Amino acid sequence: MADFYETLGVPRTASSAEVRKAYLVIARERHPDRFADPGEKARAQEFFQVATEAFNTLSNDRARAQYDAEQAKPKLVGPAEIGADAFAHGLQQWEARDVAGAIELFRSAVYHVPQEARYHAALGRALARHPKAAREAVVSFEEAARLAPRNPQIHAELALVLEGQGLHIRARKAAETARALAPEDPQVAKVVAQLGVGGGDDAPPEPGGLKGFLRRKS
């Protein structure tokens, strides 16, 4: 985004009168109608649009204050910071029960920092709550498990999502992995019981297991 002060050629302390004077000079000397060459005219048009936006912003006290406040915010640099910011805002949307908003923010976090298991797990958790994205949730949890193979909670959540998709053998394997990593963990133990791991092949999952477990992870 262009720096409006630089565009108009005024200092940040410029008064509204100084802003108006600078804009009038630009309007007189750099208006697109002053140029006959198509290329120069197009460049002048582009610049004049930005200059007009700068003038409208800086000549209005409220808009200028908002612009200055936005400019003063620290800029995110690099994918790690962008990913962390998206993840943090995604958690806020998740807490607010805006599943769609959380999904988009977690997608951004995963895109910018694809090696972070927490981001994939968070995306999988949100996708699991979306009625048409359960299979994609499996992919996200599997990637999280690959990146953090010794995290029992991720394997437990993966197990439940797999079970919800009718992938019983894969679900049991994930649950077994979670149990092997954390046999005393109460949440893992509950998932193991829900899937009937170690309790007979026909042991039914506890009612509401998948949705309840994933909801608690929020």
Coordinates of C-alpha atoms in Angstrom, one line a residue, residues 16-210:
S16 CA -5.2 19.9 6.4
A17 CA -4.5 23.1 4.5
E18 CA -1.0 21.9 3.5
V19 CA -2.5 18.5 2.4
R20 CA -5.0 20.4 0.2
K21 CA -2.4 22.6 -1.3
A22 CA -0.2 19.6 -2.2
Y23 CA -3.1 17.9 -3.8
L24 CA -4.0 20.9 -5.9
V25 CA -0.5 21.1 -7.2
I26 CA -0.7 17.4 -8.2
A27 CA -4.1 18.0 -9.8
R28 CA -2.7 20.9 -11.8
E29 CA 0.6 19.3 -12.9
R30 CA -0.1 15.6 -13.0
H31 CA -3.7 15.3 -14.1
P32 CA -4.1 12.5 -16.7
D33 CA -5.7 15.0 -19.1
R34 CA -2.3 16.8 -19.5
F35 CA -0.8 13.7 -21.2
A36 CA -1.3 12.7 -24.8
D37 CA 0.8 9.6 -24.9
P38 CA -1.3 6.6 -24.0
G39 CA 1.4 5.1 -21.7
E40 CA 2.0 8.3 -19.8
K41 CA -1.7 8.9 -19.6
A42 CA -2.3 5.5 -18.0
R43 CA 0.5 6.0 -15.5
A44 CA -0.8 9.4 -14.6
Q45 CA -4.3 8.0 -14.2
E46 CA -3.0 5.4 -11.8
F47 CA -1.0 7.9 -9.8
F48 CA -3.8 10.4 -9.7
Q49 CA -6.2 7.8 -8.3
V50 CA -3.8 7.1 -5.4
A51 CA -3.2 10.8 -4.9
T52 CA -7.0 11.4 -4.7
E53 CA -7.4 8.6 -2.2
A54 CA -4.5 10.0 -0.2
F55 CA -6.1 13.5 -0.2
N56 CA -9.5 12.1 0.8
T57 CA -7.9 10.2 3.7
L58 CA -5.5 12.8 5.1
S59 CA -7.9 15.8 4.7
N60 CA -10.5 14.0 7.0
D61 CA -9.5 14.0 10.6
R62 CA -11.2 10.7 11.5
A63 CA -9.9 8.9 8.4
R64 CA -6.5 10.3 8.9
A65 CA -6.4 9.1 12.6
Q66 CA -7.4 5.6 11.5
Y67 CA -4.8 5.6 8.7
D68 CA -2.0 6.8 11.1
A69 CA -3.0 4.1 13.6
E70 CA -2.9 1.4 11.0
Q71 CA 0.4 2.6 9.7
A72 CA 1.8 2.5 13.2
K73 CA 1.1 -1.2 13.7
P74 CA 4.1 -3.5 13.4
K75 CA 4.1 -5.1 10.0
L76 CA 4.2 -8.9 9.8
V77 CA 7.4 -10.0 8.0
G78 CA 8.0 -13.5 6.8
P79 CA 5.8 -16.6 6.7
A80 CA 6.4 -17.6 10.3
E81 CA 4.9 -14.4 11.7
I82 CA 2.0 -14.4 9.2
G83 CA 1.3 -18.0 10.0
A84 CA 1.4 -17.4 13.8
D85 CA -0.9 -14.4 13.4
A86 CA -3.4 -16.4 11.3
F87 CA -3.3 -19.2 13.8
A88 CA -4.0 -16.9 16.8
H89 CA -6.9 -15.2 15.0
G90 CA -8.2 -18.6 14.0
L91 CA -8.3 -19.7 17.6
Q92 CA -10.3 -16.6 18.4
Q93 CA -12.8 -17.4 15.6
W94 CA -12.9 -21.0 16.9
E95 CA -13.7 -19.8 20.5
A96 CA -16.4 -17.6 19.0
R97 CA -17.8 -20.7 17.2
D98 CA -17.2 -19.2 13.8
V99 CA -16.1 -22.5 12.2
A100 CA -15.9 -21.2 8.6
G101 CA -13.8 -18.2 9.7
A102 CA -11.5 -20.5 11.8
I103 CA -11.1 -22.8 8.8
E104 CA -9.9 -20.0 6.5
L105 CA -7.5 -18.7 9.1
F106 CA -6.1 -22.1 9.9
R107 CA -5.7 -22.7 6.2
S108 CA -3.6 -19.6 6.0
A109 CA -1.5 -20.7 8.9
V110 CA -0.9 -24.1 7.3
Y111 CA 0.0 -22.4 4.0
H112 CA 2.6 -20.2 5.5
V113 CA 4.1 -22.6 7.9
P114 CA 3.4 -26.1 6.6
Q115 CA 5.8 -27.8 9.0
E116 CA 3.9 -26.8 12.1
A117 CA 1.8 -29.8 13.4
R118 CA -0.4 -27.6 15.6
Y119 CA -1.7 -25.7 12.6
H120 CA -2.6 -28.9 10.8
A121 CA -4.3 -30.3 13.9
A122 CA -6.3 -27.1 14.4
L123 CA -7.4 -27.1 10.8
G124 CA -8.4 -30.8 11.1
R125 CA -10.3 -30.0 14.2
A126 CA -12.3 -27.2 12.5
L127 CA -12.8 -29.2 9.3
A128 CA -14.2 -32.1 11.4
R129 CA -17.0 -29.8 12.5
H130 CA -17.9 -28.9 9.0
P131 CA -20.4 -31.4 7.5
K132 CA -18.8 -31.6 4.1
A133 CA -15.1 -31.5 5.0
A134 CA -14.6 -34.6 7.1
R135 CA -12.3 -36.3 4.6
E136 CA -10.2 -33.2 4.4
A137 CA -10.1 -33.3 8.2
V138 CA -8.5 -36.7 8.0
V139 CA -5.8 -35.4 5.7
S140 CA -5.0 -32.6 8.0
F141 CA -4.8 -34.8 11.1
E142 CA -2.7 -37.3 9.2
E143 CA -0.2 -34.6 8.3
A144 CA -0.2 -33.4 11.9
A145 CA 0.5 -36.9 13.0
R146 CA 3.3 -37.2 10.5
L147 CA 4.9 -34.0 11.7
A148 CA 4.4 -34.8 15.4
P149 CA 4.5 -38.6 15.6
R150 CA 4.9 -38.7 19.4
N151 CA 1.9 -36.5 20.1
P152 CA -0.8 -38.9 21.5
Q153 CA -3.6 -36.3 21.4
I154 CA -3.2 -35.9 17.6
H155 CA -3.3 -39.6 17.1
A156 CA -6.4 -39.9 19.3
E157 CA -8.2 -37.2 17.4
L158 CA -7.2 -38.7 14.1
A159 CA -8.6 -42.0 15.3
L160 CA -12.0 -40.5 15.9
V161 CA -12.2 -38.7 12.6
L162 CA -11.2 -41.9 10.8
E163 CA -13.9 -43.7 12.7
G164 CA -16.4 -41.1 11.8
Q165 CA -15.6 -41.8 8.1
G166 CA -16.1 -45.5 8.6
L167 CA -12.3 -46.2 8.3
H168 CA -12.4 -48.6 11.2
I169 CA -9.1 -50.4 10.7
R170 CA -7.1 -47.1 10.3
A171 CA -9.0 -45.6 13.3
R172 CA -8.0 -48.5 15.5
K173 CA -4.4 -48.3 14.4
A174 CA -4.3 -44.6 15.3
A175 CA -6.0 -45.3 18.6
E176 CA -3.4 -48.0 19.4
T177 CA -0.6 -45.6 18.6
A178 CA -2.1 -43.0 20.9
R179 CA -2.4 -45.6 23.7
A180 CA 1.2 -46.8 23.2
L181 CA 2.4 -43.2 23.5
A182 CA 0.3 -42.2 26.5
P183 CA -1.4 -45.2 28.2
E184 CA -2.3 -43.3 31.3
D185 CA -3.8 -40.2 29.5
P186 CA -7.5 -40.0 30.4
Q187 CA -8.6 -38.6 27.1
V188 CA -6.6 -41.1 25.1
A189 CA -8.0 -43.9 27.3
K190 CA -11.5 -42.6 26.6
V191 CA -10.9 -42.7 22.8
V192 CA -9.5 -46.2 23.1
A193 CA -12.6 -47.3 24.9
Q194 CA -14.9 -45.5 22.4
L195 CA -13.3 -47.4 19.6
G196 CA -13.2 -50.7 21.5
V197 CA -9.4 -51.0 21.1
G198 CA -8.3 -53.9 23.3
G199 CA -11.9 -54.6 24.2
G200 CA -13.0 -56.8 21.3
D201 CA -13.6 -56.1 17.6
D202 CA -17.3 -55.6 18.1
A203 CA -17.2 -53.2 21.0
P204 CA -19.3 -50.2 19.9
P205 CA -18.0 -46.6 20.2
E206 CA -19.5 -44.6 23.0
P207 CA -22.4 -42.4 21.8
G208 CA -21.4 -38.9 20.8
G209 CA -17.7 -39.8 21.0
L210 CA -16.4 -38.0 17.9

